[in-house]
Coordinates of C-alpha atoms and ligand atoms in Angstrom, one line a residue:
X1 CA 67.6 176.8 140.1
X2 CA 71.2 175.1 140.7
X3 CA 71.4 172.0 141.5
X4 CA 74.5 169.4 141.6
X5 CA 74.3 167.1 138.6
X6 CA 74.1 163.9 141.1
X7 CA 70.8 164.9 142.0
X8 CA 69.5 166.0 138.8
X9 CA 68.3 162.4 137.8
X10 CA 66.9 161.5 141.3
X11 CA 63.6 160.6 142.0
X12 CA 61.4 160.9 145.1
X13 CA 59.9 157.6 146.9
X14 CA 56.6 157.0 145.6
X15 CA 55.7 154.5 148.5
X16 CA 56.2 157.8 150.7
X17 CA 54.6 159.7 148.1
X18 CA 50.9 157.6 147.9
X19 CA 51.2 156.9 151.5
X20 CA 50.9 161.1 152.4
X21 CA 48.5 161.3 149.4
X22 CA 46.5 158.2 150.9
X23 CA 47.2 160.2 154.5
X24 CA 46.1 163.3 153.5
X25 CA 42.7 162.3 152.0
X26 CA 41.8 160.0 155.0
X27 CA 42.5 163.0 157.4
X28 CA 39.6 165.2 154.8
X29 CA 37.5 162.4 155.7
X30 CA 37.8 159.8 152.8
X31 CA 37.8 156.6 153.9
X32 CA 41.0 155.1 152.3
X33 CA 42.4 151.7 152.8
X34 CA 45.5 152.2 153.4
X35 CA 47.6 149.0 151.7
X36 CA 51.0 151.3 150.5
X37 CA 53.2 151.9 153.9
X38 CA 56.0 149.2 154.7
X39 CA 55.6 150.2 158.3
X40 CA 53.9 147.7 160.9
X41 CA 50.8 148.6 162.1
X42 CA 50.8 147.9 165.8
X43 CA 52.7 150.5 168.5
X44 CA 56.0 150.1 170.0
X45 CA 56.1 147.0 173.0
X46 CA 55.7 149.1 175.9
X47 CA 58.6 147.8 177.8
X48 CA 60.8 149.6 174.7
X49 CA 58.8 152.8 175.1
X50 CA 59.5 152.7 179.2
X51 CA 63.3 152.9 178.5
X52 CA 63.0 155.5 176.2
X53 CA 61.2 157.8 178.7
X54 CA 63.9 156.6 181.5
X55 CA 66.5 157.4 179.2
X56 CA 64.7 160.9 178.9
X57 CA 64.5 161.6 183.3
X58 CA 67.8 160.2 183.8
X59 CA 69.4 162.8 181.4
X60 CA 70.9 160.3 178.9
X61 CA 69.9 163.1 176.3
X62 CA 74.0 164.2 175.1
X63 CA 76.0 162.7 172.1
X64 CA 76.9 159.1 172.4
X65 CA 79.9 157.8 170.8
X66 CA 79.2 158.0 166.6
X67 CA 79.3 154.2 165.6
X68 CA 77.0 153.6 168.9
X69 CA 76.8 153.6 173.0
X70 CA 78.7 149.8 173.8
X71 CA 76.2 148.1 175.6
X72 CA 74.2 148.6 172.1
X73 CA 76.7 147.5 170.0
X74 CA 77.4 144.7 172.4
X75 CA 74.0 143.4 172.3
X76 CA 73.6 143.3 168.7
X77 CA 77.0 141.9 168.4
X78 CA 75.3 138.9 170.5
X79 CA 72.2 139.1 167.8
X80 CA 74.8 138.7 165.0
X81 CA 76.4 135.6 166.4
X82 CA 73.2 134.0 167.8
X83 CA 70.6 134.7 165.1
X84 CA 73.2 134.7 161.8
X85 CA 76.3 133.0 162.6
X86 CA 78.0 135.7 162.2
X87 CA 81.1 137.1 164.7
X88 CA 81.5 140.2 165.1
X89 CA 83.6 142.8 167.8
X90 CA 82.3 145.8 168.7
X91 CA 84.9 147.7 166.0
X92 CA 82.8 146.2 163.5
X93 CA 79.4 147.3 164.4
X94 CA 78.0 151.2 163.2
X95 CA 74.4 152.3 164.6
X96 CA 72.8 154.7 162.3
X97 CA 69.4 156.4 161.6
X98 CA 67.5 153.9 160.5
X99 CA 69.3 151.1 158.1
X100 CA 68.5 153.5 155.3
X101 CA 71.3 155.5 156.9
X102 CA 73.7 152.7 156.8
X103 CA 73.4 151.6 153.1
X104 CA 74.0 155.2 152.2
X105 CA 76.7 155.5 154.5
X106 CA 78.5 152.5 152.5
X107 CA 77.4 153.6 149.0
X108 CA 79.3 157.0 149.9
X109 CA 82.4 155.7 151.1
X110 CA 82.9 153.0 148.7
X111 CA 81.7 154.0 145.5
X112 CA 83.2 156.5 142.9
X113 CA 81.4 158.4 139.9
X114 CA 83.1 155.6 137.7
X115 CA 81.8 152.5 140.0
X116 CA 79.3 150.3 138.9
X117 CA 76.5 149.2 141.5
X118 CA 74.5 146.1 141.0
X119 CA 71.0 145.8 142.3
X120 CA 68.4 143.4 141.6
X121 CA 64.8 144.6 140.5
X122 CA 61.9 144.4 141.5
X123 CA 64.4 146.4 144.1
X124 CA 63.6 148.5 147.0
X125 CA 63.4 152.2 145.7
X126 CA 65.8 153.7 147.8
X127 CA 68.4 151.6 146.6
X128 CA 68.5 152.7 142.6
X129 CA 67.8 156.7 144.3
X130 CA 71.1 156.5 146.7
X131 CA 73.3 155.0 144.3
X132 CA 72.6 157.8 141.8
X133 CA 73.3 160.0 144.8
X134 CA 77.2 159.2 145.1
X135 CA 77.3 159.7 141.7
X136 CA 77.6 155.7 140.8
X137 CA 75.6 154.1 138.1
X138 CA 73.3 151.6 138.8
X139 CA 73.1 148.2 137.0
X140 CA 70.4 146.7 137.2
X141 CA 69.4 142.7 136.7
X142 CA 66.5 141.9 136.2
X143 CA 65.0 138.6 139.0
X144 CA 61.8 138.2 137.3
X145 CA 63.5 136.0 134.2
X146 CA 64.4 133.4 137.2
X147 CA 60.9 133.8 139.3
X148 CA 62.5 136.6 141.2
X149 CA 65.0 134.2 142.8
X150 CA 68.7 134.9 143.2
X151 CA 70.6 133.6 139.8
X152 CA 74.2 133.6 140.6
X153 CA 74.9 133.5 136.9
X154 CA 73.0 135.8 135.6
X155 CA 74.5 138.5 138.3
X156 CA 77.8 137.9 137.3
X157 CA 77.2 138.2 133.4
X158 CA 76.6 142.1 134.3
X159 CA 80.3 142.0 136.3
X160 CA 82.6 144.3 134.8
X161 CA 86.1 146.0 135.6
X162 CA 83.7 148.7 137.3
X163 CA 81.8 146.7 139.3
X164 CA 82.1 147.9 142.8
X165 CA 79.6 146.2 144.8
X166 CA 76.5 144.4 144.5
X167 CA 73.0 144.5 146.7
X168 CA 71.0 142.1 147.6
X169 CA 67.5 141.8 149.9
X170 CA 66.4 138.8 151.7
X171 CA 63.3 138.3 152.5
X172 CA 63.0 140.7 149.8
X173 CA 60.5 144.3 149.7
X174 CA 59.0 144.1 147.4
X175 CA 58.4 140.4 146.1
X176 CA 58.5 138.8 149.4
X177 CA 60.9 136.0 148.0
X178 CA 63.5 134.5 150.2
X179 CA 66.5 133.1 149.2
X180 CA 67.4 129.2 149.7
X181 CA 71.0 128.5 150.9
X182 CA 72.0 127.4 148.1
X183 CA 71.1 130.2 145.7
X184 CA 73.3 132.3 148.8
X185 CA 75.7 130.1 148.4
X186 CA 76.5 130.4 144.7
X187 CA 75.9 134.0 144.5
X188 CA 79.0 134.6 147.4
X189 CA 80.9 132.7 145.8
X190 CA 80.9 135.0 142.4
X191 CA 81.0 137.9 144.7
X192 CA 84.3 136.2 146.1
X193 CA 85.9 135.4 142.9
X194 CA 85.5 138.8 141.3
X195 CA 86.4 140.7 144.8
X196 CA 83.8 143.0 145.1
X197 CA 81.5 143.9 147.5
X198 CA 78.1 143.5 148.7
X199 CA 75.7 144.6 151.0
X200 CA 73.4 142.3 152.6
X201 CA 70.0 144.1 153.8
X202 CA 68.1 141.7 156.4
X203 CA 65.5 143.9 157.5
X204 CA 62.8 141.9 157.3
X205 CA 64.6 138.8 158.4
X206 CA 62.5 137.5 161.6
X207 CA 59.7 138.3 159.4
X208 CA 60.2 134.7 157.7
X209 CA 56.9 131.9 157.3
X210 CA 57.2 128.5 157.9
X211 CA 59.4 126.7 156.0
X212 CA 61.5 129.5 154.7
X213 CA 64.4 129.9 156.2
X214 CA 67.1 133.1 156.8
X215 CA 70.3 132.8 156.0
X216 CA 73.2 135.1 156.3
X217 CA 75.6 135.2 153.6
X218 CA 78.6 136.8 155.7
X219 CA 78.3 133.2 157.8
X220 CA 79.5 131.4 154.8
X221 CA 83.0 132.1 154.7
X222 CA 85.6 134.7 156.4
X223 CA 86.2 135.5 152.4
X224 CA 82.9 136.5 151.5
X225 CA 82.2 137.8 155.9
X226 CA 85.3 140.4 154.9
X227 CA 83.4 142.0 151.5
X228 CA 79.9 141.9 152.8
X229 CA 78.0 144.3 155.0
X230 CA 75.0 142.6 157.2
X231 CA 72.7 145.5 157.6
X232 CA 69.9 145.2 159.7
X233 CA 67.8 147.7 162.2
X234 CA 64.6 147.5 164.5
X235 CA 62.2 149.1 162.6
X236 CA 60.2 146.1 161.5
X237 CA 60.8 143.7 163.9
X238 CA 60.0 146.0 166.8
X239 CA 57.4 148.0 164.9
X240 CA 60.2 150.9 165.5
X241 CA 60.0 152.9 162.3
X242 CA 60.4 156.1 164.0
X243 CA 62.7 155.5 166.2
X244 CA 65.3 155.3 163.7
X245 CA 67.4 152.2 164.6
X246 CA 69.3 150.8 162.0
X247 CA 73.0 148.9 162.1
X248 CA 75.9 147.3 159.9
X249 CA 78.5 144.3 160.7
X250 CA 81.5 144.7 158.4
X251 CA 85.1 144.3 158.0
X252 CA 87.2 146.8 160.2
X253 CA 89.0 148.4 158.0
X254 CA 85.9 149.6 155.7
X255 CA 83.8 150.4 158.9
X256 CA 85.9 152.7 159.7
X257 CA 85.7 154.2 156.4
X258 CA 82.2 154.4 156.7
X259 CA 81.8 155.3 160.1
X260 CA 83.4 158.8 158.8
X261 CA 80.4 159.6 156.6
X262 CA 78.3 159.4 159.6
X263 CA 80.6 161.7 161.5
X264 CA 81.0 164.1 159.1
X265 CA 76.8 164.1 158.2
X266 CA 74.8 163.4 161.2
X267 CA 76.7 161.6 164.1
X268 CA 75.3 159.3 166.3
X269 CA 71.8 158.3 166.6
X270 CA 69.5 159.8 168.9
X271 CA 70.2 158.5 172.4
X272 CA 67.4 158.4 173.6
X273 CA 66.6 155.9 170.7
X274 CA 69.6 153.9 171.3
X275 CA 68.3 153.1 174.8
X276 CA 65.1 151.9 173.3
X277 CA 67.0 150.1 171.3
X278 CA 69.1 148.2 174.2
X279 CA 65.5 147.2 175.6
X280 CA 64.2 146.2 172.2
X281 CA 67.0 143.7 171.7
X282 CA 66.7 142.5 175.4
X283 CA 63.1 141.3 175.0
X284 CA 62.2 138.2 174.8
X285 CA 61.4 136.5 171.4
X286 CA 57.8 136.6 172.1
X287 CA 57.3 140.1 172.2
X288 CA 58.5 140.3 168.4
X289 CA 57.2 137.1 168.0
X290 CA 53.6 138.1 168.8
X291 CA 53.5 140.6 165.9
X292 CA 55.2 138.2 163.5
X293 CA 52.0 135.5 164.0
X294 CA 50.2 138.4 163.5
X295 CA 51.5 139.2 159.9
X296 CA 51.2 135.5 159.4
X297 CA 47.6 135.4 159.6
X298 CA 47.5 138.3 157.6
X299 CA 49.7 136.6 154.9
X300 CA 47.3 133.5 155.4
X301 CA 44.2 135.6 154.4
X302 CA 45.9 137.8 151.5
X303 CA 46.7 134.9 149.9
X304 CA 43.4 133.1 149.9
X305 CA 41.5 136.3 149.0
X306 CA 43.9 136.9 146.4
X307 CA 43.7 133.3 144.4
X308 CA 40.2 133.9 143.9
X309 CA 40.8 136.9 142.2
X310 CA 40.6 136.1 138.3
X311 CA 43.4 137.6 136.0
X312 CA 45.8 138.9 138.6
X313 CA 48.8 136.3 139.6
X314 CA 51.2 137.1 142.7
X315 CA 53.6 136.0 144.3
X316 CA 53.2 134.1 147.2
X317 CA 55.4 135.6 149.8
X318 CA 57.7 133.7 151.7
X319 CA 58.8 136.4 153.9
X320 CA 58.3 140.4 154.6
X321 CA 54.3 141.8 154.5
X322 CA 53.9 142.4 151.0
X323 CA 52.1 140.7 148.1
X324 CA 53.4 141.2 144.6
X325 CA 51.0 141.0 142.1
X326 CA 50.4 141.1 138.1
X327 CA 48.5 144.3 136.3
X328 CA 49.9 143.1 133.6
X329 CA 47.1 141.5 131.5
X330 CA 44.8 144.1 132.9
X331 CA 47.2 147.3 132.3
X332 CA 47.4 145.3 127.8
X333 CA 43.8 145.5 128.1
X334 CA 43.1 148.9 128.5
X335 CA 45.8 150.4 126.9
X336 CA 43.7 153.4 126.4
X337 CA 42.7 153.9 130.3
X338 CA 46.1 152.9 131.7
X339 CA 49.2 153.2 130.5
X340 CA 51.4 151.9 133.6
X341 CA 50.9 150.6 136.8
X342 CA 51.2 153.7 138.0
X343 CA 48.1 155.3 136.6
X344 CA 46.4 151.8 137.7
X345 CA 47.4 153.3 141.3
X346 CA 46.1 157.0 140.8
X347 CA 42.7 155.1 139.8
X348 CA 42.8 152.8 142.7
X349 CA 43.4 155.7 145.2
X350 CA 41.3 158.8 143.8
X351 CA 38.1 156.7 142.6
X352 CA 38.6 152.5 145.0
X353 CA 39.9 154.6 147.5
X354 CA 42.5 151.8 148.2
X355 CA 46.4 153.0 148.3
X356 CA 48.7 150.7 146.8
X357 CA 52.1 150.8 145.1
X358 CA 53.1 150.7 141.9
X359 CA 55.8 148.3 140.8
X360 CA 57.2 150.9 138.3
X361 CA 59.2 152.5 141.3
X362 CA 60.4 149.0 142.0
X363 CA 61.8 148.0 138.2
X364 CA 58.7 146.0 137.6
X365 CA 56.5 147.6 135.6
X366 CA 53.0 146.3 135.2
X367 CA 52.8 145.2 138.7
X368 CA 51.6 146.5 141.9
X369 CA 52.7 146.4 145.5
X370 CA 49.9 145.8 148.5
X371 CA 51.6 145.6 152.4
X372 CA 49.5 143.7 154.0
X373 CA 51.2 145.7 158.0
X374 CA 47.6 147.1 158.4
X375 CA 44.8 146.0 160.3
X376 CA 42.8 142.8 158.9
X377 CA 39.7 145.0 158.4
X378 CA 42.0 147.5 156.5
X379 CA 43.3 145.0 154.3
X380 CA 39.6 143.2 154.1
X381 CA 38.6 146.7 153.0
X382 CA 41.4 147.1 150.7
X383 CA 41.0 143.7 148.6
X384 CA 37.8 143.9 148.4
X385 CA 38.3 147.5 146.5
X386 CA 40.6 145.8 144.6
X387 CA 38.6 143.2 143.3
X388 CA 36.0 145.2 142.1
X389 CA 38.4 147.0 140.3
X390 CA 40.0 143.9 138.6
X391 CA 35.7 143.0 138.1
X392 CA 35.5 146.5 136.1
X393 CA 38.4 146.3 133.7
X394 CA 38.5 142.3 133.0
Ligands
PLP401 C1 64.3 146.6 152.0 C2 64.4 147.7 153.0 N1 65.6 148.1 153.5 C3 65.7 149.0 154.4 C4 64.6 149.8 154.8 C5 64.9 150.9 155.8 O1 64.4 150.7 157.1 P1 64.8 151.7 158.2 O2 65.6 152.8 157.6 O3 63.5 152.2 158.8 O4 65.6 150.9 159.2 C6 63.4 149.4 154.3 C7 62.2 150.2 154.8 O5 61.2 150.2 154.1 C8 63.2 148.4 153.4 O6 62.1 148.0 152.9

């Protein structure tokens, strides 16, 4: 086998990996608590799905325009201004495939083999897979020294002359940390005195609890707006995973650049999806809203299950639906049984029958990743497995 030596070192997505594994077994009849997918739960609003199939009998089924149809790109150019601050035209806006697309499109059309690409860890997996990808190397700095907060200083000790951009993730998958203002605030100012560029990922931002707060880092300044990309989508807040809904706000000029790696690879989104899309962003806040209190709740119970569970620490989250938590002291003692956190997640899943992630895939060794976007009785189910486990090797 021949294969280019970009991909040679890249690695496949565990949370995508456990999740079919988890899947698979439940469909043989194992009853599995599924805690591993970062997908909501619930089903797409229904006045979403009605546009799609309208879309569907009035033919709107050809090839839109690559970077997006305009009432779409209209309407999230509204979202940018009223929800982050931010202004944007039209020209600055690209819909992709999910905002998985969109990072990748801007990794490929900004990066070189000799850039350097700074990511934070625990990071989401995708990120350290697609910058190997393009061929750039990843640097990585490590969040947990600082409580798995943004350290402006630390970040730029690991600038160099081949520094090409930096990515960060608030509220972030996996920790569930959200950034203060400040903490924003100092970082873009580092990103603007050594010129490079950053992307911002907000995917989870209306996913946010009481008294965190989002806060858009291309709002600061028109110096740090022109090197950032805001990428956000619809998956989460809509419970849209499927529908592939993702989008970027940048400066023109390197839109454009990336709008051609979408032209040249896929094109535009589906159509039919963009139409959804147009209804998703028309609803009113409630309807997202409604989900939101749900994960709340969730959050709420997670976290007071969790603190009675001896010998595992987390992190409480301030945003997202995943809980962070500590194997560490239970991996050191049973070396012999366990030897990372992923082999603490093979035992979970073939003997607790509970799928969780481990934070290996992440950067953070000795940790694992719940999502608490399942039902409560799911996640009831899930801890509860959990705990006994913890019981068994403490
Ligand atoms: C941090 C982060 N960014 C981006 C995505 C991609 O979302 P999508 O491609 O579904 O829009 C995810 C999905 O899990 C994520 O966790």
């Amino acid at each position: 086998m021949k294969i280019s030596k970009r991909f040679a070192n890249v690695g496949d997505s565990s949370t995508l990996k456990i999740t079919a594994l988890a899947k698979s077994m439940k469909n043989k009849g194992t009853d599995v608590a599924i805690l591993a997918a970062g997908e909501p739960d619930f089903d797409t609003p229904n006045e979403i799905k009605e546009s799609a199939i309208k879309a569907i009998k009035d033919g709107f089924t050809g090839y839109t325009p690559v970077r997006g149809v305009p009432e779409l790109l209209e309407l999230i150019c509204e979202k940018f201004k009223n929800d982050n601050n931010i202004e944007y035209k039209n020209e600055n806006i690209i819909v992709s495939t999910g905002a998985k697309q969109s990072i990748y499109n801007v990794l490929q059309a900004l990066c070189d083999e000799e850039s350097e690409v700074i990511i934070l860890a625990p990071f989401w997996v995708s990120y350290l897979e697609m910058i190997k990808m393009t061929g750039a190397t990843p640097v990585i700095v490590d969040t947990s020294l600082d409580n798995f907060k943004l350290n402006a200083k630390r970040i730029e000790e690991k600038i160099t002359s081949r520094t090409r951009m930096i990515i960060i993730n608030s509220p972030n998958n996996p920790t569930g940390v959200v950034y203060t203002e400040k903490e924003l605030r100092e970082f873009s100012d580092v990103v603007v005195k050594h010129g490079i560029y950053c992307i911002s990922d907000e995917i989870y931002e209306k996913i946010i609890y009481s008294p965190h707060k989002h806060y858009s880092i291309a709002s600061f300044n028109p110096q740090i707006k022109d090197l950032t990309f805001t990428v956000n989508g619809l998956s989460k807040t809509y419970a849209m995973t499927g529908w592939r809904i993702g989008f970027l706000g940048g400066e023109k000029r390197l839109v454009e650049k990336t709008l051609m790696v979408q032209t040249h690879s896929t094109s535009c989104t589906s159509s039919i999806s963009q139409k959804a899309a147009i209804a998703a962003l028309k609803t009113s806040p409630e309807v997202a809203g409604r989900m939101i209190s749900e994960f709340g709740k969730r959050r709420e119970f997670v976290i007071d299950y969790m603190k009675n569970v001896e010998n595992v620490n987390f992190i409480e989250p301030m945003g997202a639906f995943y809980l962070f938590m500590d194997f560490r002291k239970i991996i050191d003692e049973n070396k012999s049984r366990f030897e990372n956190s992923e082999s603490v997640c093979t035992k979970l899943l073939e003997e607790y029958n509970v799928a969780v992630i481990p934070g290996g895939a992440f950067g953070a060794e000795g940790w694992l990743r719940i999502s608490y976007a399942a039902s409560l009785d799911e996640i009831k189910k899930g801890l509860s497995r959990i705990h006994d486990f913890v019981k068994r090797y403490t």
